PDB file of C-alpha atoms in Angstrom:
ATOM      1  CA  ASP A   1     -18.522  -5.055  -3.460  1.00 73.00           C
ATOM      2  CA  ALA A   2     -17.712  -1.643  -2.552  1.00 83.00           C
ATOM      3  CA  ARG A   3     -14.156  -0.279  -4.328  1.00 90.00           C
ATOM      4  CA  VAL A   4     -12.059   3.345  -4.156  1.00 95.00           C
ATOM      5  CA  THR A   5     -12.572   4.973  -7.266  1.00 96.00           C
ATOM      6  CA  GLN A   6      -9.866   7.250  -8.200  1.00 97.00           C
ATOM      7  CA  THR A   7      -9.482   9.243 -11.099  1.00 97.00           C
ATOM      8  CA  PRO A   8      -8.130   9.378 -14.154  1.00 97.00           C
ATOM      9  CA  ARG A   9      -6.259   6.258 -14.349  1.00 96.00           C
ATOM     10  CA  HIS A  10      -3.925   7.627 -16.264  1.00 96.00           C
ATOM     11  CA  LYS A  11      -2.801  11.343 -16.792  1.00 97.00           C
ATOM     12  CA  VAL A  12       0.347  12.043 -18.904  1.00 97.00           C
ATOM     13  CA  THR A  13       1.136  15.857 -18.898  1.00 97.00           C
ATOM     14  CA  GLU A  14       4.018  18.190 -19.716  1.00 96.00           C
ATOM     15  CA  MET A  15       6.495  19.507 -16.802  1.00 96.00           C
ATOM     16  CA  GLY A  16       5.334  22.813 -14.964  1.00 96.00           C
ATOM     17  CA  GLN A  17       1.011  21.646 -15.954  1.00 97.00           C
ATOM     18  CA  GLU A  18      -0.973  21.236 -12.588  1.00 97.00           C
ATOM     19  CA  VAL A  19      -2.393  17.454 -11.809  1.00 98.00           C
ATOM     20  CA  THR A  20      -5.227  16.942  -9.756  1.00 98.00           C
ATOM     21  CA  MET A  21      -6.589  13.752  -8.947  1.00 98.00           C
ATOM     22  CA  ARG A  22      -8.915  12.606  -6.984  1.00 98.00           C
ATOM     23  CA  CYS A  23      -9.833   9.869  -4.939  1.00 98.00           C
ATOM     24  CA  GLN A  24     -14.153   8.371  -3.750  1.00 97.00           C
ATOM     25  CA  PRO A  25     -13.347   6.374  -1.056  1.00 96.00           C
ATOM     26  CA  ILE A  26     -15.462   3.227   0.053  1.00 94.00           C
ATOM     27  CA  LEU A  27     -18.902   5.419   1.824  1.00 93.00           C
ATOM     28  CA  GLY A  28     -18.255   5.014   6.006  1.00 90.00           C
ATOM     29  CA  HIS A  29     -15.262   5.697   5.392  1.00 91.00           C
ATOM     30  CA  ASN A  30     -13.691   8.106   7.168  1.00 89.00           C
ATOM     31  CA  THR A  31     -10.146   7.389   7.106  1.00 91.00           C
ATOM     32  CA  VAL A  32      -8.191   8.462   3.318  1.00 94.00           C
ATOM     33  CA  PHE A  33      -4.941   8.063   3.059  1.00 94.00           C
ATOM     34  CA  TRP A  34      -2.647   8.940  -0.028  1.00 96.00           C
ATOM     35  CA  TYR A  35       0.581   6.665  -1.258  1.00 95.00           C
ATOM     36  CA  ARG A  36       2.862   7.394  -4.294  1.00 96.00           C
ATOM     37  CA  GLN A  37       4.758   4.108  -5.490  1.00 94.00           C
ATOM     38  CA  THR A  38       7.584   4.398  -7.422  1.00 93.00           C
ATOM     39  CA  MET A  39      10.546   1.649  -8.978  1.00 89.00           C
ATOM     40  CA  MET A  40      13.020   2.829  -6.113  1.00 89.00           C
ATOM     41  CA  GLN A  41      11.647   4.339  -3.327  1.00 89.00           C
ATOM     42  CA  GLY A  42       8.728   1.497  -3.429  1.00 90.00           C
ATOM     43  CA  LEU A  43       5.234   2.647  -1.684  1.00 92.00           C
ATOM     44  CA  GLU A  44       5.567   5.885   0.530  1.00 92.00           C
ATOM     45  CA  LEU A  45       2.597   7.383   2.052  1.00 92.00           C
ATOM     46  CA  LEU A  46       2.150  11.262   1.503  1.00 95.00           C
ATOM     47  CA  ALA A  47      -0.266  12.588   3.891  1.00 94.00           C
ATOM     48  CA  TYR A  48      -3.599  11.070   4.846  1.00 90.00           C
ATOM     49  CA  PHE A  49      -6.648  12.703   6.835  1.00 91.00           C
ATOM     50  CA  ARG A  50      -9.687  11.851   8.938  1.00 90.00           C
ATOM     51  CA  ASN A  51     -12.916  12.725   9.308  1.00 91.00           C
ATOM     52  CA  ARG A  52     -12.141  15.817   5.893  1.00 92.00           C
ATOM     53  CA  ALA A  53      -9.360  16.932   8.415  1.00 92.00           C
ATOM     54  CA  PRO A  54      -6.042  16.704   7.278  1.00 90.00           C
ATOM     55  CA  LEU A  55      -4.374  13.495  10.411  1.00 88.00           C
ATOM     56  CA  ASP A  56      -0.459  13.815   8.440  1.00 87.00           C
ATOM     57  CA  ASP A  57       0.837  15.548   5.865  1.00 88.00           C
ATOM     58  CA  SER A  58       4.306  14.824   6.812  1.00 88.00           C
ATOM     59  CA  GLY A  59       5.572  12.960   3.281  1.00 89.00           C
ATOM     60  CA  MET A  60       4.150  14.996   1.022  1.00 92.00           C
ATOM     61  CA  PRO A  61       6.439  17.927  -0.624  1.00 88.00           C
ATOM     62  CA  LYS A  62       4.900  21.299   0.764  1.00 87.00           C
ATOM     63  CA  ASP A  63       6.481  23.336  -2.134  1.00 92.00           C
ATOM     64  CA  ARG A  64       4.331  21.945  -5.026  1.00 96.00           C
ATOM     65  CA  PHE A  65       1.714  19.118  -3.357  1.00 96.00           C
ATOM     66  CA  SER A  66      -1.622  19.583  -1.778  1.00 95.00           C
ATOM     67  CA  ALA A  67      -4.033  17.239  -0.639  1.00 96.00           C
ATOM     68  CA  GLU A  68      -7.602  18.325   0.562  1.00 94.00           C
ATOM     69  CA  MET A  69     -11.011  16.351   1.462  1.00 94.00           C
ATOM     70  CA  PRO A  70     -14.005  19.201   0.024  1.00 92.00           C
ATOM     71  CA  ASP A  71     -16.411  16.386   1.324  1.00 92.00           C
ATOM     72  CA  ALA A  72     -16.546  13.269   3.207  1.00 92.00           C
ATOM     73  CA  THR A  73     -17.183  11.237  -0.425  1.00 94.00           C
ATOM     74  CA  LEU A  74     -14.368  13.097  -2.755  1.00 96.00           C
ATOM     75  CA  ALA A  75     -10.728  13.818  -1.431  1.00 97.00           C
ATOM     76  CA  THR A  76      -8.096  15.419  -3.752  1.00 97.00           C
ATOM     77  CA  LEU A  77      -3.841  15.494  -4.444  1.00 97.00           C
ATOM     78  CA  LYS A  78      -2.396  18.283  -6.925  1.00 97.00           C
ATOM     79  CA  ILE A  79       0.569  18.792  -8.040  1.00 97.00           C
ATOM     80  CA  GLN A  80       1.625  22.315  -9.190  1.00 97.00           C
ATOM     81  CA  PRO A  81       3.723  22.892 -10.675  1.00 96.00           C
ATOM     82  CA  SER A  82       4.561  19.376 -12.075  1.00 96.00           C
ATOM     83  CA  GLU A  83       8.046  17.938 -12.669  1.00 96.00           C
ATOM     84  CA  PRO A  84       9.147  14.605 -13.872  1.00 96.00           C
ATOM     85  CA  ARG A  85      10.083  13.841 -10.926  1.00 95.00           C
ATOM     86  CA  ASP A  86       6.615  13.528 -10.034  1.00 96.00           C
ATOM     87  CA  SER A  87       6.226  11.100 -12.129  1.00 97.00           C
ATOM     88  CA  ALA A  88       4.790   7.916 -10.331  1.00 97.00           C
ATOM     89  CA  VAL A  89       1.466   5.660  -9.698  1.00 96.00           C
ATOM     90  CA  TYR A  90      -0.650   7.346  -6.255  1.00 97.00           C
ATOM     91  CA  PHE A  91      -2.699   4.715  -4.496  1.00 96.00           C
ATOM     92  CA  CYS A  92      -5.672   6.152  -2.473  1.00 96.00           C
ATOM     93  CA  ALA A  93      -6.685   4.854  -0.060  1.00 94.00           C
ATOM     94  CA  SER A  94      -8.858   4.225   2.565  1.00 93.00           C
ATOM     95  CA  GLY A  95     -10.534   2.477   5.893  1.00 89.00           C
ATOM     96  CA  LEU A  96     -11.734   3.088   9.109  1.00 84.00           C
ATOM     97  CA  PRO A  97      -9.909   3.959  12.452  1.00 76.00           C
ATOM     98  CA  GLN A  98      -8.017   1.202  14.219  1.00 68.00           C
ATOM     99  CA  VAL A  99      -9.974  -1.028  12.262  1.00 66.00           C
ATOM    100  CA  GLN A 100      -7.514  -2.918   9.368  1.00 66.00           C
ATOM    101  CA  PRO A 101      -7.232  -3.037   6.535  1.00 76.00           C
ATOM    102  CA  GLN A 102      -6.948   0.209   4.179  1.00 84.00           C
ATOM    103  CA  HIS A 103      -9.146  -0.881   0.865  1.00 90.00           C
ATOM    104  CA  PHE A 104      -6.498   0.921  -1.679  1.00 92.00           C
ATOM    105  CA  GLY A 105      -7.844   2.283  -5.283  1.00 94.00           C
ATOM    106  CA  ASP A 106      -6.093   1.053  -8.501  1.00 93.00           C
ATOM    107  CA  GLY A 107      -4.030   4.206  -8.418  1.00 95.00           C
ATOM    108  CA  THR A 108      -3.717   7.328 -10.972  1.00 97.00           C
ATOM    109  CA  ARG A 109      -0.385   6.622 -13.147  1.00 96.00           C
ATOM    110  CA  LEU A 110       1.128   9.739 -13.799  1.00 97.00           C
ATOM    111  CA  SER A 111       3.418  10.636 -16.187  1.00 97.00           C
ATOM    112  CA  ILE A 112       5.557  14.063 -16.792  1.00 97.00           C
ATOM    113  CA  LEU A 113       6.755  14.936 -19.905  1.00 96.00           C
TER     114      LEU A 113
ATOM    115  CA  ALA B   1      10.308   4.611  13.455  1.00 81.00           C
ATOM    116  CA  GLN B   2       9.017   1.574  11.933  1.00 87.00           C
ATOM    117  CA  SER B   3      11.000  -0.570   8.764  1.00 92.00           C
ATOM    118  CA  VAL B   4      10.398  -3.024   6.978  1.00 95.00           C
ATOM    119  CA  THR B   5      12.494  -5.384   4.905  1.00 96.00           C
ATOM    120  CA  GLN B   6      11.963  -8.040   2.656  1.00 96.00           C
ATOM    121  CA  LEU B   7      14.547  -9.925   1.027  1.00 93.00           C
ATOM    122  CA  GLY B   8      14.560 -10.964  -2.305  1.00 92.00           C
ATOM    123  CA  SER B   9      12.706  -8.512  -4.547  1.00 93.00           C
ATOM    124  CA  HIS B  10      12.506 -11.031  -7.321  1.00 96.00           C
ATOM    125  CA  VAL B  11      11.333 -15.420  -6.684  1.00 97.00           C
ATOM    126  CA  SER B  12      10.397 -18.111  -9.162  1.00 97.00           C
ATOM    127  CA  VAL B  13       9.167 -21.280  -7.675  1.00 97.00           C
ATOM    128  CA  SER B  14       7.404 -23.452 -10.216  1.00 97.00           C
ATOM    129  CA  GLU B  15       4.355 -24.905 -10.064  1.00 97.00           C
ATOM    130  CA  GLY B  16       3.046 -27.396  -7.357  1.00 97.00           C
ATOM    131  CA  ALA B  17       5.943 -26.214  -5.090  1.00 97.00           C
ATOM    132  CA  LEU B  18       6.348 -24.522  -1.875  1.00 98.00           C
ATOM    133  CA  VAL B  19       6.103 -20.715  -1.601  1.00 98.00           C
ATOM    134  CA  LEU B  20       8.087 -18.643   1.331  1.00 98.00           C
ATOM    135  CA  LEU B  21       8.197 -14.717   0.856  1.00 98.00           C
ATOM    136  CA  ARG B  22      10.220 -13.408   3.798  1.00 98.00           C
ATOM    137  CA  CYS B  23       9.968 -10.298   5.666  1.00 98.00           C
ATOM    138  CA  ASN B  24      11.083  -9.412   8.622  1.00 97.00           C
ATOM    139  CA  TYR B  25      10.149  -5.432  10.760  1.00 96.00           C
ATOM    140  CA  SER B  26      11.360  -3.544  13.275  1.00 94.00           C
ATOM    141  CA  SER B  27       9.004  -1.053  15.600  1.00 88.00           C
ATOM    142  CA  SER B  28       9.799  -0.337  18.920  1.00 84.00           C
ATOM    143  CA  VAL B  29       5.931  -0.963  19.814  1.00 84.00           C
ATOM    144  CA  PRO B  30       4.117  -3.998  19.281  1.00 84.00           C
ATOM    145  CA  PRO B  31       3.410  -3.889  15.453  1.00 89.00           C
ATOM    146  CA  TYR B  32       0.525  -5.126  13.341  1.00 90.00           C
ATOM    147  CA  LEU B  33       1.664  -6.901  10.177  1.00 93.00           C
ATOM    148  CA  PHE B  34      -0.052  -7.297   7.074  1.00 93.00           C
ATOM    149  CA  TRP B  35       0.713  -8.774   3.722  1.00 96.00           C
ATOM    150  CA  TYR B  36      -0.878  -7.167   0.265  1.00 95.00           C
ATOM    151  CA  VAL B  37      -1.258  -8.995  -2.939  1.00 96.00           C
ATOM    152  CA  GLN B  38      -0.810  -6.547  -6.495  1.00 95.00           C
ATOM    153  CA  TYR B  39      -1.391  -7.480  -9.449  1.00 93.00           C
ATOM    154  CA  PRO B  40      -0.743  -5.140 -12.568  1.00 87.00           C
ATOM    155  CA  ASN B  41      -2.244  -2.591 -12.797  1.00 84.00           C
ATOM    156  CA  GLN B  42      -4.349  -2.995  -9.702  1.00 87.00           C
ATOM    157  CA  GLY B  43      -4.203  -1.435  -5.819  1.00 89.00           C
ATOM    158  CA  LEU B  44      -2.960  -4.054  -2.854  1.00 92.00           C
ATOM    159  CA  GLN B  45      -5.310  -6.653  -1.969  1.00 92.00           C
ATOM    160  CA  LEU B  46      -4.878  -7.545   1.838  1.00 91.00           C
ATOM    161  CA  LEU B  47      -3.890 -10.752   1.553  1.00 94.00           C
ATOM    162  CA  LEU B  48      -3.873 -11.440   5.686  1.00 93.00           C
ATOM    163  CA  LYS B  49      -3.259  -9.556   9.022  1.00 91.00           C
ATOM    164  CA  TYR B  50      -2.066 -10.287  12.503  1.00 91.00           C
ATOM    165  CA  THR B  51      -2.621  -7.997  15.014  1.00 86.00           C
ATOM    166  CA  THR B  52      -2.620  -9.396  17.888  1.00 84.00           C
ATOM    167  CA  GLY B  53      -3.357 -13.538  19.260  1.00 87.00           C
ATOM    168  CA  ALA B  54      -2.968 -16.564  17.820  1.00 90.00           C
ATOM    169  CA  THR B  55       1.158 -15.758  15.977  1.00 91.00           C
ATOM    170  CA  LEU B  56       0.021 -18.043  12.628  1.00 96.00           C
ATOM    171  CA  VAL B  57      -2.285 -15.959  10.437  1.00 95.00           C
ATOM    172  CA  LYS B  58      -4.382 -17.756   8.062  1.00 96.00           C
ATOM    173  CA  GLY B  59      -5.347 -16.041   4.727  1.00 94.00           C
ATOM    174  CA  ILE B  60      -6.781 -15.575   1.221  1.00 93.00           C
ATOM    175  CA  ASN B  61      -6.018 -17.743  -1.536  1.00 93.00           C
ATOM    176  CA  GLY B  62      -4.327 -20.831   0.568  1.00 96.00           C
ATOM    177  CA  PHE B  63      -1.214 -18.008   2.166  1.00 97.00           C
ATOM    178  CA  GLU B  64       0.113 -18.361   5.713  1.00 97.00           C
ATOM    179  CA  ALA B  65       2.024 -15.931   7.406  1.00 97.00           C
ATOM    180  CA  GLU B  66       3.420 -16.913  10.791  1.00 96.00           C
ATOM    181  CA  PHE B  67       4.379 -13.494  13.538  1.00 96.00           C
ATOM    182  CA  LYS B  68       7.519 -14.446  15.057  1.00 96.00           C
ATOM    183  CA  LYS B  69       8.058 -12.017  18.018  1.00 93.00           C
ATOM    184  CA  SER B  70      12.400 -13.039  18.973  1.00 94.00           C
ATOM    185  CA  GLU B  71      13.069 -13.009  15.204  1.00 95.00           C
ATOM    186  CA  THR B  72      11.140  -9.604  13.888  1.00 96.00           C
ATOM    187  CA  SER B  73      10.130 -11.787  10.984  1.00 97.00           C
ATOM    188  CA  PHE B  74       6.959 -12.332   9.224  1.00 97.00           C
ATOM    189  CA  HIS B  75       7.009 -14.989   6.565  1.00 98.00           C
ATOM    190  CA  LEU B  76       4.760 -15.014   4.012  1.00 98.00           C
ATOM    191  CA  THR B  77       4.036 -19.202   2.821  1.00 98.00           C
ATOM    192  CA  LYS B  78       1.900 -20.771   0.881  1.00 98.00           C
ATOM    193  CA  PRO B  79       2.780 -25.056   0.137  1.00 97.00           C
ATOM    194  CA  SER B  80       1.668 -25.185  -3.525  1.00 97.00           C
ATOM    195  CA  ALA B  81       2.311 -22.379  -6.102  1.00 97.00           C
ATOM    196  CA  HIS B  82      -0.453 -21.651  -8.974  1.00 96.00           C
ATOM    197  CA  MET B  83      -0.091 -19.998 -11.810  1.00 96.00           C
ATOM    198  CA  SER B  84      -1.833 -17.306 -10.609  1.00 95.00           C
ATOM    199  CA  ASP B  85      -0.289 -16.559  -7.609  1.00 96.00           C
ATOM    200  CA  ALA B  86       1.961 -14.430  -9.888  1.00 96.00           C
ATOM    201  CA  ALA B  87       2.125 -11.165  -8.129  1.00 97.00           C
ATOM    202  CA  GLU B  88       3.467  -8.477  -6.313  1.00 96.00           C
ATOM    203  CA  TYR B  89       4.030  -8.453  -3.373  1.00 98.00           C
ATOM    204  CA  PHE B  90       4.366  -6.779   0.562  1.00 96.00           C
ATOM    205  CA  CYS B  91       4.528  -7.198   3.574  1.00 96.00           C
ATOM    206  CA  ALA B  92       3.498  -4.113   5.652  1.00 93.00           C
ATOM    207  CA  VAL B  93       3.590  -2.902   9.484  1.00 92.00           C
ATOM    208  CA  SER B  94       1.545  -0.539  11.351  1.00 87.00           C
ATOM    209  CA  SER B  95       1.621   0.748  14.882  1.00 78.00           C
ATOM    210  CA  ALA B  96      -0.951  -0.773  17.262  1.00 66.00           C
ATOM    211  CA  GLN B  97       0.197   1.855  19.675  1.00 59.00           C
ATOM    212  CA  GLY B  98      -2.069   4.994  19.990  1.00 53.00           C
ATOM    213  CA  GLY B  99      -4.452   3.615  17.095  1.00 53.00           C
ATOM    214  CA  SER B 100      -2.353   4.468  14.555  1.00 55.00           C
ATOM    215  CA  GLU B 101      -3.197   3.010  10.905  1.00 75.00           C
ATOM    216  CA  LYS B 102      -0.292   4.636   8.583  1.00 81.00           C
ATOM    217  CA  LEU B 103       1.363   1.301   6.797  1.00 87.00           C
ATOM    218  CA  VAL B 104       5.041   1.423   5.820  1.00 90.00           C
ATOM    219  CA  PHE B 105       5.510  -0.568   3.657  1.00 93.00           C
ATOM    220  CA  GLY B 106       8.818  -3.663   2.732  1.00 94.00           C
ATOM    221  CA  LYS B 107      10.213  -2.571  -1.463  1.00 94.00           C
ATOM    222  CA  GLY B 108       8.314  -5.896  -2.534  1.00 95.00           C
ATOM    223  CA  THR B 109       9.315  -9.108  -4.137  1.00 97.00           C
ATOM    224  CA  LYS B 110       7.844 -10.036  -7.519  1.00 96.00           C
ATOM    225  CA  LEU B 111       7.018 -13.855  -7.508  1.00 97.00           C
ATOM    226  CA  THR B 112       7.378 -15.423 -10.842  1.00 97.00           C
ATOM    227  CA  VAL B 113       5.513 -19.490 -10.878  1.00 97.00           C
ATOM    228  CA  ASN B 114       6.925 -20.511 -13.351  1.00 96.00           C
ATOM    229  CA  PRO B 115       5.363 -23.596 -15.389  1.00 94.00           C
TER     230      PRO B 115
END
């Protein structure tokens, strides 16, 4: 079965460090989503892309977060500088326009000390 | 703006008993509705979806849900719980208008199945 692949699966780092999370969408999917999951806020959409162009990043803190798609097979989410409140599980999902469902990766569990 | 409310953050049932997980939504446009399941340390898997047409939707693992527009509800049911159903369940809504695929999730309901 085709899968969305996220790396790393776990990341522990100190406050102030740069964090980069990567996502390989399912081949042929041109829409990529980044979500953040926390106990307090649940699942929140941070940003999403179609054909590598950002469509909506209104859920993402602009001062420290950035999301890009260098090519169709790679999406990245960066945090610089990281803060303890960024600790969460970050999910990537991919899909096709107007065709559900979105397919989720297994997430990156991020801990900022 | 769209929103989802899942009543009950934790639900506990006995093996073989009926599972009922509640979901109410708010949407100013015709909604697409979804139920996802999340097992520990994994991503979300789609259980079932409602887009248009038949309001009773059947999904995987014996789950089904009924779209009730008058009640703005999309409750998830399964006649007989199995131990393997223990997981967290998320209801989500998306706008059917304009082809938007953004999902707005509820806070989730953790299902425990007791032997």
